[in-house]
Short mmCIF file of C-alpha atoms in Angstrom, two decimals:
data_model
loop_
_atom_site.label_atom_id
_atom_site.label_comp_id
_atom_site.label_asym_id
_atom_site.label_seq_id
_atom_site.Cartn_x
_atom_site.Cartn_y
_atom_site.Cartn_z
CA MET Z 1 0.29 -17.17 -35.21
CA ILE Z 2 -2.26 -14.78 -34.75
CA SER Z 3 -5.00 -13.68 -37.86
CA ASN Z 4 -3.20 -11.11 -39.73
CA ILE Z 5 -5.47 -7.91 -39.41
CA SER Z 6 -3.44 -5.63 -41.73
CA TYR Z 7 -6.33 -5.83 -44.43
CA ALA Z 8 -8.76 -4.40 -41.61
CA LEU Z 9 -6.61 -1.70 -40.13
CA SER Z 10 -6.10 -0.03 -43.37
CA TRP Z 11 -9.76 -0.32 -44.33
CA LEU Z 12 -10.01 1.54 -40.84
CA LYS Z 13 -7.45 4.14 -41.64
CA ILE Z 14 -9.64 5.03 -44.71
CA HIS Z 15 -12.91 5.13 -42.51
CA PRO Z 16 -12.15 6.20 -39.18
CA ASN Z 17 -15.38 8.00 -38.38
CA ILE Z 18 -17.22 4.80 -38.52
CA LEU Z 19 -15.86 4.11 -34.97
CA LYS Z 20 -17.57 7.07 -33.53
CA GLY Z 21 -20.90 6.45 -31.83
CA ILE Z 22 -19.72 3.05 -29.74
CA ARG Z 23 -22.61 2.70 -27.05
CA ARG Z 24 -21.59 1.20 -23.74
CA GLY Z 25 -23.48 0.14 -20.51
CA ILE Z 26 -22.11 -0.90 -17.11
CA GLU Z 27 -23.53 -3.03 -14.47
CA ARG Z 28 -21.51 -3.16 -10.80
CA GLU Z 29 -22.59 -5.44 -8.66
CA THR Z 30 -21.32 -4.96 -4.46
CA LEU Z 31 -22.05 -6.59 -1.16
CA ARG Z 32 -23.34 -4.42 1.61
CA VAL Z 33 -21.19 -4.87 4.65
CA THR Z 34 -21.11 -3.94 8.48
CA LYS Z 35 -18.31 -2.65 10.43
CA ASN Z 36 -16.79 -5.62 11.14
CA GLY Z 37 -16.58 -6.68 7.26
CA LYS Z 38 -19.55 -8.92 7.66
CA LEU Z 39 -22.25 -9.32 5.07
CA ALA Z 40 -25.20 -7.18 6.12
CA VAL Z 41 -28.22 -9.36 7.33
CA THR Z 42 -30.56 -5.85 6.54
CA LYS Z 43 -32.93 -5.90 3.58
CA HIS Z 44 -32.39 -3.82 0.98
CA PRO Z 45 -33.20 -0.02 1.84
CA LYS Z 46 -36.56 0.95 0.77
CA HIS Z 47 -35.43 4.73 0.62
CA LEU Z 48 -33.27 3.90 -2.28
CA GLY Z 49 -36.02 2.56 -4.34
CA SER Z 50 -37.94 -0.47 -5.57
CA ALA Z 51 -35.37 -3.31 -6.58
CA LEU Z 52 -38.06 -4.47 -8.70
CA THR Z 53 -38.40 -1.37 -10.99
CA HIS Z 54 -35.74 1.21 -10.47
CA TYR Z 55 -33.34 2.29 -13.36
CA TRP Z 56 -30.30 2.44 -11.61
CA ILE Z 57 -30.22 1.15 -8.32
CA THR Z 58 -31.00 -2.95 -7.51
CA THR Z 59 -30.36 -6.15 -6.70
CA ASP Z 60 -28.78 -9.28 -7.78
CA PHE Z 61 -29.16 -12.63 -5.98
CA ALA Z 62 -29.31 -11.38 -2.44
CA GLU Z 63 -30.82 -8.45 -0.58
CA ALA Z 64 -27.51 -7.38 0.43
CA LEU Z 65 -25.85 -7.88 -3.26
CA LEU Z 66 -26.75 -4.26 -4.60
CA GLU Z 67 -26.44 -3.70 -8.33
CA PHE Z 68 -25.85 -0.32 -9.98
CA ILE Z 69 -26.93 0.03 -13.88
CA THR Z 70 -25.80 2.86 -15.63
CA PRO Z 71 -27.55 4.12 -18.98
CA VAL Z 72 -26.56 2.88 -22.01
CA CYS Z 73 -24.57 5.95 -24.15
CA ASP Z 74 -21.87 6.59 -26.39
CA ASP Z 75 -20.40 9.31 -24.57
CA PHE Z 76 -17.70 8.17 -22.69
CA ASN Z 77 -17.68 10.93 -19.69
CA TYR Z 78 -21.20 10.45 -19.00
CA LEU Z 79 -21.11 6.86 -18.50
CA PHE Z 80 -18.46 6.93 -16.20
CA THR Z 81 -20.23 10.23 -14.45
CA VAL Z 82 -23.71 8.74 -13.92
CA LEU Z 83 -21.86 5.56 -12.37
CA ARG Z 84 -20.08 7.65 -9.92
CA ASP Z 85 -22.98 9.83 -9.36
CA ILE Z 86 -24.82 6.34 -8.86
CA HIS Z 87 -22.03 5.23 -5.81
CA ARG Z 88 -22.32 8.82 -4.36
CA TYR Z 89 -25.88 8.48 -3.83
CA VAL Z 90 -25.73 5.33 -2.12
CA VAL Z 91 -23.10 5.81 0.04
CA ARG Z 92 -25.18 8.65 1.50
CA ASN Z 93 -28.02 6.47 1.85
CA LEU Z 94 -26.19 3.28 3.51
CA GLY Z 95 -26.07 4.66 7.06
CA SER Z 96 -23.37 2.44 8.86
CA GLU Z 97 -22.79 0.23 6.25
CA ARG Z 98 -20.29 0.09 3.26
CA MET Z 99 -19.80 -1.20 -0.35
CA TRP Z 100 -17.61 -4.03 -0.48
CA PRO Z 101 -15.08 -3.60 -2.89
CA LEU Z 102 -13.95 -6.75 -3.57
CA SER Z 103 -15.30 -9.57 -5.91
CA MET Z 104 -14.63 -12.21 -3.29
CA PRO Z 105 -17.39 -11.84 -0.45
CA CYS Z 106 -16.40 -11.16 3.01
CA PHE Z 107 -16.54 -13.39 5.70
CA ILE Z 108 -20.54 -14.70 5.16
CA GLY Z 109 -21.23 -17.59 8.26
CA ILE Z 110 -24.10 -19.47 7.65
CA ASP Z 111 -26.09 -20.29 5.09
CA LYS Z 112 -29.32 -18.55 7.00
CA ASN Z 113 -27.27 -14.55 6.68
CA ILE Z 114 -27.99 -14.24 3.29
CA THR Z 115 -31.69 -13.31 2.43
CA LEU Z 116 -32.34 -14.17 -1.24
CA ALA Z 117 -34.02 -10.74 -3.31
CA GLN Z 118 -37.29 -9.70 -2.42
CA PHE Z 119 -39.25 -7.71 -5.51
CA GLY Z 120 -42.55 -7.20 -3.50
CA SER Z 121 -46.19 -9.49 -3.85
CA SER Z 122 -46.26 -9.17 -7.76
CA ASN Z 123 -46.12 -12.40 -9.81
CA ILE Z 124 -43.40 -11.16 -11.62
CA GLY Z 125 -41.63 -10.17 -8.38
CA ARG Z 126 -42.55 -13.53 -6.42
CA MET Z 127 -40.85 -15.34 -9.90
CA LYS Z 128 -37.39 -13.63 -9.49
CA THR Z 129 -37.54 -14.36 -5.93
CA LEU Z 130 -38.30 -18.33 -6.85
CA TYR Z 131 -35.63 -18.06 -9.73
CA ARG Z 132 -33.07 -17.05 -7.18
CA LYS Z 133 -34.26 -20.07 -4.72
CA GLY Z 134 -33.57 -22.49 -7.54
CA LEU Z 135 -29.84 -21.27 -8.12
CA LYS Z 136 -29.84 -21.42 -4.11
CA ASN Z 137 -30.53 -25.31 -4.47
CA ARG Z 138 -29.39 -25.88 -7.01
CA TYR Z 139 -25.68 -24.36 -6.53
CA GLY Z 140 -25.44 -22.94 -3.43
CA VAL Z 141 -25.69 -19.25 -1.88
CA PHE Z 142 -22.18 -18.87 -1.62
CA MET Z 143 -21.16 -18.91 -5.19
CA GLN Z 144 -24.10 -16.21 -5.67
CA THR Z 145 -22.74 -13.62 -3.13
CA ILE Z 146 -19.69 -13.38 -5.54
CA SER Z 147 -19.45 -9.79 -7.25
CA GLY Z 148 -18.64 -8.70 -10.69
CA VAL Z 149 -19.13 -5.78 -12.99
CA HIS Z 150 -20.47 -6.73 -16.55
CA TYR Z 151 -19.81 -4.54 -19.51
CA ASN Z 152 -22.01 -3.99 -22.38
CA PHE Z 153 -20.75 -3.31 -25.69
CA SER Z 154 -22.16 -2.33 -29.17
CA LEU Z 155 -20.61 -0.85 -32.53
CA PRO Z 156 -22.46 1.68 -34.20
CA LEU Z 157 -24.88 1.03 -37.39
CA ILE Z 158 -22.41 2.88 -39.29
CA PHE Z 159 -19.79 0.41 -38.81
CA TRP Z 160 -21.80 -2.63 -39.45
CA GLN Z 161 -22.90 -0.78 -42.86
CA LYS Z 162 -19.48 -0.46 -44.11
CA TRP Z 163 -17.97 -3.26 -42.68
CA LEU Z 164 -20.57 -5.68 -43.80
CA GLY Z 165 -22.21 -3.94 -47.13
CA ILE Z 166 -26.10 -3.70 -45.35
CA LYS Z 167 -28.38 -1.08 -45.97
CA ASP Z 168 -30.32 -1.19 -42.07
CA LEU Z 169 -30.74 -3.20 -39.23
CA GLU Z 170 -33.78 -5.44 -40.38
CA SER Z 171 -32.51 -6.52 -43.53
CA GLY Z 172 -28.79 -6.61 -42.12
CA LYS Z 173 -29.72 -8.51 -38.78
CA LEU Z 174 -28.35 -11.87 -39.47
CA GLN Z 175 -25.09 -10.29 -40.74
CA ILE Z 176 -24.63 -8.16 -38.18
CA SER Z 177 -25.65 -11.06 -35.84
CA GLU Z 178 -23.04 -13.03 -37.68
CA GLY Z 179 -20.52 -10.35 -36.80
CA TYR Z 180 -21.15 -10.06 -33.35
CA PHE Z 181 -20.51 -14.17 -33.16
CA ASN Z 182 -17.26 -13.45 -34.33
CA LEU Z 183 -16.45 -11.43 -32.19
CA ILE Z 184 -17.86 -13.88 -29.51
CA ARG Z 185 -15.66 -16.73 -30.75
CA ASN Z 186 -12.52 -14.46 -30.48
CA TYR Z 187 -13.30 -13.76 -27.58
CA TYR Z 188 -13.54 -17.07 -26.04
CA ARG Z 189 -10.23 -17.74 -28.17
CA PHE Z 190 -8.15 -14.43 -26.47
CA GLY Z 191 -9.85 -13.01 -23.67
CA TRP Z 192 -8.62 -14.54 -21.01
CA VAL Z 193 -6.46 -11.93 -21.45
CA ILE Z 194 -8.85 -9.92 -19.31
CA PRO Z 195 -8.17 -11.97 -16.20
CA TYR Z 196 -4.56 -11.76 -16.67
CA LEU Z 197 -4.74 -8.13 -17.13
CA PHE Z 198 -7.56 -7.13 -14.59
CA GLY Z 199 -8.46 -10.51 -12.23
CA ALA Z 200 -8.46 -9.04 -8.96
CA SER Z 201 -9.14 -12.24 -6.72
CA PRO Z 202 -6.31 -14.09 -6.37
CA ALA Z 203 -7.60 -14.98 -2.35
CA MET Z 204 -10.15 -14.70 -0.16
CA CYS Z 205 -11.86 -15.12 2.99
CA SER Z 206 -10.97 -19.08 4.13
CA SER Z 207 -14.69 -19.11 5.36
CA PHE Z 208 -16.12 -19.40 1.97
CA LEU Z 209 -13.65 -22.15 0.98
CA LYS Z 210 -15.23 -24.30 3.86
CA LYS Z 211 -18.17 -24.02 2.13
CA ASN Z 212 -16.55 -25.56 -1.48
CA LYS Z 213 -14.44 -28.61 -1.90
CA THR Z 214 -11.85 -28.09 -4.19
CA SER Z 215 -8.46 -29.48 -5.15
CA LEU Z 216 -6.72 -26.81 -5.79
CA LEU Z 217 -3.78 -26.24 -3.58
CA PHE Z 218 -4.31 -23.33 -1.26
CA GLN Z 219 -1.54 -21.09 1.14
CA TYR Z 220 -3.43 -19.90 4.51
CA THR Z 221 -2.56 -16.92 6.07
CA LYS Z 222 -2.54 -16.10 10.01
CA ASN Z 223 -5.23 -13.72 9.16
CA GLY Z 224 -7.94 -16.26 8.16
CA MET Z 225 -7.23 -15.82 4.38
CA CYS Z 226 -6.34 -18.65 1.69
CA TYR Z 227 -4.44 -17.71 -1.65
CA LEU Z 228 -3.13 -19.09 -4.91
CA PRO Z 229 0.10 -17.32 -5.28
CA TYR Z 230 0.19 -17.07 -9.01
CA ALA Z 231 -3.62 -16.34 -9.52
CA THR Z 232 -5.61 -13.82 -11.01
CA SER Z 233 -9.09 -13.95 -10.84
CA LEU Z 234 -10.35 -16.77 -8.19
CA ARG Z 235 -14.12 -15.68 -9.24
CA MET Z 236 -13.40 -16.76 -13.12
CA SER Z 237 -12.31 -19.97 -12.16
CA ASN Z 238 -13.69 -23.30 -12.13
CA PHE Z 239 -14.48 -22.43 -8.55
CA GLY Z 240 -15.79 -19.33 -8.91
CA TYR Z 241 -18.97 -18.13 -10.59
CA THR Z 242 -18.88 -20.68 -13.17
CA ASN Z 243 -21.48 -24.24 -13.82
CA LYS Z 244 -19.70 -27.50 -15.09
CA LEU Z 245 -23.12 -29.18 -15.86
CA GLN Z 246 -23.60 -26.30 -18.30
CA GLU Z 247 -20.40 -27.49 -20.06
CA ASN Z 248 -22.36 -30.63 -21.78
CA LEU Z 249 -25.22 -27.64 -23.09
CA GLY Z 250 -23.35 -28.05 -26.64
CA ILE Z 251 -23.50 -24.63 -27.37
CA THR Z 252 -21.33 -23.00 -29.29
CA PHE Z 253 -21.39 -19.53 -30.98
CA ASN Z 254 -21.48 -20.21 -34.90
CA ASP Z 255 -24.62 -18.81 -35.78
CA LEU Z 256 -28.07 -17.16 -34.25
CA TYR Z 257 -30.12 -20.52 -34.68
CA SER Z 258 -27.77 -22.73 -33.48
CA TYR Z 259 -26.80 -20.91 -30.64
CA VAL Z 260 -30.92 -20.28 -30.22
CA SER Z 261 -32.05 -23.49 -30.49
CA CYS Z 262 -29.45 -25.27 -28.18
CA LEU Z 263 -30.28 -22.37 -25.19
CA LYS Z 264 -34.13 -23.27 -25.80
CA ARG Z 265 -33.62 -26.65 -25.78
CA ALA Z 266 -31.81 -26.27 -22.19
CA THR Z 267 -34.13 -24.33 -20.89
CA THR Z 268 -37.14 -27.02 -21.75
CA THR Z 269 -35.00 -30.20 -20.92
CA PRO Z 270 -35.86 -32.17 -17.96
CA SER Z 271 -32.38 -32.40 -15.94
CA LYS Z 272 -32.02 -35.79 -13.85
CA ILE Z 273 -30.10 -33.80 -11.32
CA PHE Z 274 -32.27 -31.21 -10.83
CA SER Z 275 -35.06 -33.28 -10.88
CA LYS Z 276 -34.28 -34.88 -7.60
CA LEU Z 277 -35.28 -31.62 -6.18
CA ASN Z 278 -39.05 -31.55 -5.59
CA LYS Z 279 -40.96 -29.25 -7.25
CA LYS Z 280 -42.94 -28.31 -3.59
CA ASN Z 281 -41.65 -28.62 0.10
CA ASN Z 282 -44.65 -28.26 2.43
CA ASN Z 283 -46.18 -26.40 -0.77
CA ASN Z 284 -43.14 -23.98 -1.22
CA TYR Z 285 -41.56 -24.10 -4.67
CA LEU Z 286 -37.79 -25.00 -4.52
CA GLN Z 287 -37.06 -24.37 -8.11
CA LEU Z 288 -38.91 -22.50 -11.09
CA ASN Z 289 -38.86 -25.88 -13.04
CA ASN Z 290 -36.80 -28.90 -12.82
CA ASN Z 291 -35.15 -28.37 -16.36
CA ILE Z 292 -31.41 -28.13 -17.16
CA LEU Z 293 -32.13 -24.00 -17.23
CA GLN Z 294 -34.38 -22.77 -14.90
CA ILE Z 295 -34.64 -19.54 -17.50
CA GLU Z 296 -32.13 -18.51 -19.88
CA ASN Z 297 -30.57 -16.19 -17.85
CA GLU Z 298 -29.34 -19.14 -16.04
CA LEU Z 299 -26.31 -19.68 -18.47
CA TYR Z 300 -23.45 -18.62 -16.77
CA GLU Z 301 -21.33 -17.38 -19.65
CA LEU Z 302 -18.13 -15.08 -20.30
CA ILE Z 303 -19.68 -13.23 -22.90
CA ARG Z 304 -23.49 -13.55 -24.23
CA PRO Z 305 -25.08 -11.82 -26.90
CA LYS Z 306 -28.04 -10.00 -26.30
CA ARG Z 307 -31.26 -7.83 -27.48
CA ILE Z 308 -33.45 -5.56 -25.44
CA THR Z 309 -36.46 -7.78 -24.59
CA ASN Z 310 -39.97 -6.26 -25.23
CA ILE Z 311 -42.74 -7.25 -22.65
CA GLY Z 312 -43.66 -10.52 -22.73
CA GLU Z 313 -40.31 -11.85 -24.71
CA THR Z 314 -37.76 -14.10 -23.66
CA PRO Z 315 -34.00 -13.29 -24.33
CA THR Z 316 -33.84 -15.62 -27.52
CA ASP Z 317 -37.20 -14.68 -28.89
CA ALA Z 318 -35.76 -11.35 -28.62
CA LEU Z 319 -32.64 -12.24 -30.83
CA LEU Z 320 -34.88 -13.99 -33.12
CA ARG Z 321 -36.73 -10.98 -33.84
CA GLY Z 322 -34.08 -8.53 -33.81
CA GLY Z 323 -30.78 -10.01 -34.28
CA ILE Z 324 -27.83 -9.39 -31.78
CA GLU Z 325 -27.95 -5.93 -30.58
CA TYR Z 326 -24.90 -5.73 -28.41
CA VAL Z 327 -22.76 -8.36 -26.21
CA GLU Z 328 -22.35 -8.24 -22.33
CA LEU Z 329 -18.72 -9.14 -21.27
CA ARG Z 330 -19.19 -11.01 -17.51
CA SER Z 331 -15.58 -11.56 -17.14
CA LEU Z 332 -14.97 -8.27 -15.51
CA ASP Z 333 -13.40 -8.61 -11.63
CA VAL Z 334 -14.56 -5.79 -9.08
CA ASN Z 335 -11.60 -3.65 -9.70
CA PRO Z 336 -10.47 -3.02 -6.06
CA PHE Z 337 -8.00 0.41 -7.06
CA SER Z 338 -11.24 1.86 -7.96
CA PRO Z 339 -13.88 3.72 -5.94
CA ILE Z 340 -16.83 2.66 -8.75
CA GLY Z 341 -15.23 -1.12 -9.43
CA ILE Z 342 -13.91 -0.15 -12.75
CA ASP Z 343 -12.04 2.69 -14.51
CA GLU Z 344 -11.40 4.31 -17.85
CA ILE Z 345 -8.25 2.46 -18.44
CA GLN Z 346 -10.40 -1.01 -18.43
CA VAL Z 347 -12.95 0.78 -20.93
CA ARG Z 348 -10.50 1.31 -23.46
CA PHE Z 349 -8.79 -1.64 -23.22
CA LEU Z 350 -11.93 -3.42 -23.66
CA ASP Z 351 -13.30 -0.82 -26.77
CA LEU Z 352 -9.58 -2.03 -28.60
CA PHE Z 353 -9.77 -5.50 -28.14
CA LEU Z 354 -13.55 -5.82 -29.18
CA ILE Z 355 -12.83 -3.96 -31.84
CA TRP Z 356 -10.03 -6.61 -32.63
CA CYS Z 357 -12.24 -9.31 -32.28
CA THR Z 358 -14.67 -7.90 -34.61
CA LEU Z 359 -12.14 -7.61 -37.60
CA VAL Z 360 -10.15 -10.23 -36.83
CA LYS Z 361 -11.53 -13.54 -38.75
CA ALA Z 362 -12.33 -16.10 -36.02
CA PRO Z 363 -13.08 -19.66 -37.88
CA LYS Z 364 -16.46 -21.23 -36.31
CA MET Z 365 -15.49 -23.62 -33.14
CA SER Z 366 -16.77 -27.08 -32.16
CA VAL Z 367 -17.65 -27.88 -29.29
CA SER Z 368 -14.52 -29.89 -27.99
CA GLU Z 369 -12.74 -26.88 -29.18
CA LEU Z 370 -14.85 -24.45 -26.73
CA LEU Z 371 -14.13 -26.81 -23.83
CA PHE Z 372 -10.42 -26.71 -24.69
CA VAL Z 373 -10.88 -22.75 -24.96
CA ARG Z 374 -12.46 -22.86 -21.19
CA LYS Z 375 -9.13 -24.69 -20.18
CA ASN Z 376 -7.30 -21.83 -21.26
CA TRP Z 377 -9.06 -19.47 -19.29
CA ASN Z 378 -9.43 -21.52 -16.26
CA ARG Z 379 -5.11 -22.25 -16.32
CA VAL Z 380 -5.14 -18.22 -16.27
CA THR Z 381 -7.19 -17.66 -13.68
CA ILE Z 382 -5.68 -19.87 -11.18
CA LYS Z 383 -2.22 -19.33 -12.10
CA GLY Z 384 -1.47 -17.34 -14.80
CA ARG Z 385 0.97 -15.11 -13.43
CA GLN Z 386 3.29 -18.43 -13.07
CA PRO Z 387 7.24 -17.64 -14.38
CA ASN Z 388 6.99 -18.79 -18.09
CA GLN Z 389 3.01 -19.59 -18.18
CA ILE Z 390 2.05 -21.25 -21.33
CA ILE Z 391 -1.10 -21.12 -23.27
CA ASP Z 392 -2.63 -22.79 -26.49
CA ILE Z 393 -4.20 -20.28 -28.95
CA LYS Z 394 -4.55 -23.10 -31.23
CA CYS Z 395 -6.11 -25.94 -29.36
CA ASN Z 396 -3.55 -28.44 -30.53
CA GLY Z 397 -1.54 -29.10 -28.07
CA ASN Z 398 1.06 -26.56 -29.47
CA TYR Z 399 1.73 -24.46 -26.49
CA GLU Z 400 3.21 -21.00 -26.36
CA LEU Z 401 4.45 -18.42 -23.81
CA LEU Z 402 1.78 -16.46 -22.32
CA SER Z 403 3.79 -13.30 -22.65
CA LYS Z 404 4.60 -13.92 -26.40
CA VAL Z 405 1.18 -14.32 -27.46
CA GLY Z 406 -0.27 -11.19 -24.90
CA LYS Z 407 2.33 -9.44 -27.19
CA GLU Z 408 1.62 -10.21 -30.49
CA LEU Z 409 -1.84 -9.27 -29.81
CA PHE Z 410 -1.00 -5.85 -28.00
CA TYR Z 411 1.05 -5.36 -31.16
CA ASP Z 412 -2.46 -5.50 -33.23
CA LEU Z 413 -3.93 -3.07 -30.45
CA GLY Z 414 -1.62 -0.37 -30.25
CA LYS Z 415 -2.22 -0.28 -34.67
CA LEU Z 416 -6.18 0.30 -33.57
CA ALA Z 417 -5.23 2.51 -30.80
CA GLU Z 418 -3.46 4.86 -33.68
CA VAL Z 419 -6.92 4.63 -35.02
CA LEU Z 420 -9.02 5.70 -32.29
CA ASP Z 421 -6.91 8.23 -30.74
CA TYR Z 422 -6.80 10.10 -34.70
CA GLU Z 423 -8.74 13.29 -33.53
CA ASP Z 424 -7.32 13.21 -29.89
CA ASN Z 425 -4.31 14.80 -29.50
CA ASP Z 426 -3.87 13.22 -25.91
CA HIS Z 427 -3.46 9.89 -27.19
CA LYS Z 428 -5.60 8.05 -24.70
CA TYR Z 429 -5.89 4.81 -26.34
CA LYS Z 430 -2.00 4.56 -27.03
CA LYS Z 431 -1.43 5.55 -23.41
CA VAL Z 432 -3.95 2.61 -22.39
CA PHE Z 433 -1.34 0.51 -24.97
CA ASN Z 434 1.66 1.62 -23.12
CA LYS Z 435 0.85 1.44 -19.98
CA LEU Z 436 -0.82 -2.64 -20.01
CA ILE Z 437 1.80 -4.03 -22.80
CA LEU Z 438 4.36 -3.76 -19.59
CA LEU Z 439 2.29 -5.82 -17.60
CA PHE Z 440 3.12 -9.20 -19.61
CA ASP Z 441 7.17 -8.94 -18.93
CA ASN Z 442 6.26 -7.84 -15.42
CA PRO Z 443 3.04 -9.83 -14.06
CA ASP Z 444 3.63 -7.80 -10.45
CA LEU Z 445 2.25 -4.81 -12.13
CA THR Z 446 -1.05 -6.74 -12.35
CA PHE Z 447 -4.29 -6.14 -10.61
CA SER Z 448 -4.12 -9.63 -8.84
CA ALA Z 449 -0.21 -9.22 -7.79
CA ARG Z 450 -1.07 -5.70 -6.51
CA ILE Z 451 -3.90 -6.90 -4.72
CA LEU Z 452 -2.21 -10.11 -3.19
CA LYS Z 453 0.37 -8.39 -1.59
CA ASP Z 454 -1.63 -6.24 0.34
CA MET Z 455 -4.18 -8.92 1.12
CA ILE Z 456 -1.40 -11.30 2.45
CA GLN Z 457 -0.15 -8.32 4.97
CA ASN Z 458 -3.84 -7.99 6.35
CA ASP Z 459 -6.86 -9.55 7.86
CA PRO Z 460 -9.10 -9.82 4.75
CA CYS Z 461 -12.09 -8.85 6.43
CA ILE Z 462 -10.24 -6.06 7.99
CA PHE Z 463 -8.54 -5.31 4.85
CA GLY Z 464 -11.80 -5.30 2.92
CA PHE Z 465 -13.66 -2.74 5.04
CA LYS Z 466 -10.58 -0.23 5.55
CA LEU Z 467 -10.68 0.05 1.69
CA ALA Z 468 -14.47 0.06 1.46
CA GLU Z 469 -14.01 3.00 4.14
CA LYS Z 470 -11.78 4.64 2.26
CA TYR Z 471 -13.80 4.44 -1.22
CA HIS Z 472 -16.88 5.55 1.41
CA ASN Z 473 -15.36 8.70 2.43
CA ILE Z 474 -13.76 9.55 -0.83
CA LEU Z 475 -17.39 9.27 -2.57
CA LEU Z 476 -19.33 11.28 0.27
CA LYS Z 477 -17.02 14.27 -0.26
CA GLU Z 478 -17.96 14.73 -3.84
CA SER Z 479 -20.70 16.36 -5.26
CA LEU Z 480 -23.39 15.28 -8.00
CA GLU Z 481 -22.37 15.94 -11.28
CA VAL Z 482 -24.75 14.79 -13.94
CA LEU Z 483 -27.83 13.02 -11.78
CA SER Z 484 -29.33 15.16 -8.79
CA GLU Z 485 -30.58 14.57 -5.51
CA ILE Z 486 -33.91 15.66 -7.62
CA ASP Z 487 -33.79 12.76 -10.03
CA PHE Z 488 -32.56 10.22 -7.89
CA HIS Z 489 -35.64 11.31 -5.22
CA LYS Z 490 -38.08 11.49 -8.37
CA GLU Z 491 -36.87 7.99 -9.45
CA LYS Z 492 -37.14 6.65 -6.28
CA LYS Z 493 -41.08 7.78 -6.15
CA ASP Z 494 -41.45 6.23 -9.29
CA SER Z 495 -40.08 2.99 -8.89
CA TRP Z 496 -42.48 2.36 -6.32
CA LYS Z 497 -45.32 3.87 -8.22
CA ARG Z 498 -44.44 1.32 -11.23
CA GLN Z 499 -43.87 -1.60 -8.62
CA ARG Z 500 -47.89 -1.01 -7.02
CA TYR Z 501 -49.33 -0.59 -10.75
CA ILE Z 502 -47.56 -4.20 -11.67
CA GLU Z 503 -48.83 -5.72 -8.08
CA ASP Z 504 -52.46 -3.84 -8.62
CA ASN Z 505 -53.01 -5.16 -12.46
CA ASP Z 506 -52.04 -8.88 -12.03
CA THR Z 507 -54.95 -11.26 -13.35
CA LEU Z 508 -53.37 -14.18 -12.68
CA SER Z 509 -52.55 -16.63 -9.68
CA PHE Z 510 -49.10 -17.22 -9.04
CA GLU Z 511 -49.25 -21.21 -10.73
CA ASP Z 512 -51.19 -20.12 -13.40
CA PHE Z 513 -48.43 -16.89 -14.16
CA ILE Z 514 -45.32 -19.68 -13.55
CA LYS Z 515 -47.33 -22.21 -15.84
CA ASN Z 516 -47.88 -19.67 -18.81
CA ASN Z 517 -44.23 -18.14 -18.31
CA MET Z 518 -42.51 -21.68 -18.54
CA LYS Z 519 -43.85 -22.40 -21.67
#
C-alpha cells in the first residue's frame, strides 16, 4: 500500500503557486560514431571549444563521448530550446561523424580504440584524465562508454518555506536537506517506474557482451545483436553502468551528516582490490589513489544530492556548507525517439514524480533495505515487461503486480497533475498522465518494447547509424532559436582562454597538486 497523500494534495491546492520556479537542468551524453556505425577514434573537435572549460559542450569518459550541458533555469521551453540549439550547433561541426542515438554503445572493437578524455596540460586537466584512467583500470573501458541523460531538479525556496515553515536557505538548510533525502528515499523505493516507462536499452551489439561476463540468458540475432526479451534498461541493470563493489559502502540517505561521513570514508579508505593496482607503472600513474572511491564522483548512484561547489571545494564539503541544493537523477536512458535524447513528456513526468516523492513521507532506510530496493530495480531493468511481473515495495517478501503498484502510484500523480495544470488550459501534465498510465496495462507501448521491435529486425550498428543520420538531418535543417552562432563562437574562444589561463597559473608540480587534492 502506498502512503496516503490526501493531506499534501489538499495543502497544495491551497498553495498552487508555490511550485512555480522549479529549476531544471539537463546533461546529455552521446558517442561520436563513423558512417559504418563504429566508434570514432578522432579527438574531441577543437573547433567546438575546450572540453575542460566550455559551459555547454564537453566530454565525459572518452574523447568520443560528448556531453551537452544546459544552463539551469525555471523556464520549461527555454530549457529544451537551449538543449536543441546545442545539438543543432554540434551537428554543423561534426563533419562526417554522427551522434549515437542509443545508450548502449555501437561496435567498439578493441580497448585501444577508446581514448580517454583529454583536458590539456594543467594540473586539473591532467587530474581529470588520470581519474578516468583509474576508472578504466578499475572497471574496464566498455562500461564507461554507456551513455545516459542526467536530470537536475530543485524545488523553489517558497515551497520549502511553506512546507517546512523555514525562513531562509541558511537557517533552513538542514530541514531542506531532510526534505530532499525524503525525496531520495522515495525515489529508491518507487523510481523503478522510470526504467519501466522510459528504459530504452533492452539490446546491444554483441561486441559489448564479449567484454563482460554474465549469467543472463541473452538471445542473439543473426545480425550481431543480443537482447533480453523483457528487458527495459540493460544500462541500469547490474550488467550495465553499475558497480557492485559500492553496494557494501553502507551509504544510506537518511540525513546529511551520515551521508557525508560515509562518502568521505569511502574516499579515504584504501581498497584491498584497488591497492593491487600499482600507483605507478613505468612512472605513469594508474589511478588517482587506491581508495575505495578515487573521488566522490565515482559513487555510482541512481540519484545524487548535490550543491554547486566553490573553487577548491569537494562535493561533500559543499553539502556541509550549504545543504542540498538540488538532486541529480542518473537513471534515464538516452531517448531514441528524440533527436536530443529526451522529450517533454519525460520531464513533465519527472516533475510529477519528484514532487510526489517530496510530499509522501518516506521512512528512513537501513542498508539491508537499500540492497533489497536495488533488487527491485534490477528486476525491472532485466525483465520489467514480463507478463505478471511482480514488485515488493515493502521489502518484506509480499510481492504485488508491478502493473497494480504502478497504477496506484499514478492515481496520486493524476491528482498532482491537476494542481500543476491549474492555470494551464492545455492541461499538459494531465495529458502526460493520461498517456503514460496506459503503459502498465500495455507494456508494448514502453520505450524498450518499441525500440526492441525495430532493433531485432536490423543490424544494430546499421540501425543506430540510420537513426543517427535521420536526427542529424533533422537538426541540420533547423535554425538556432535562443543561442546564436555568435554565442557559440564567443564561448569557444572564451573556453580556450579560460583553459590557457588555468595552465599558465599552475604553481605546483603535478605530484604536489595530486597530494593536496587527495587530503
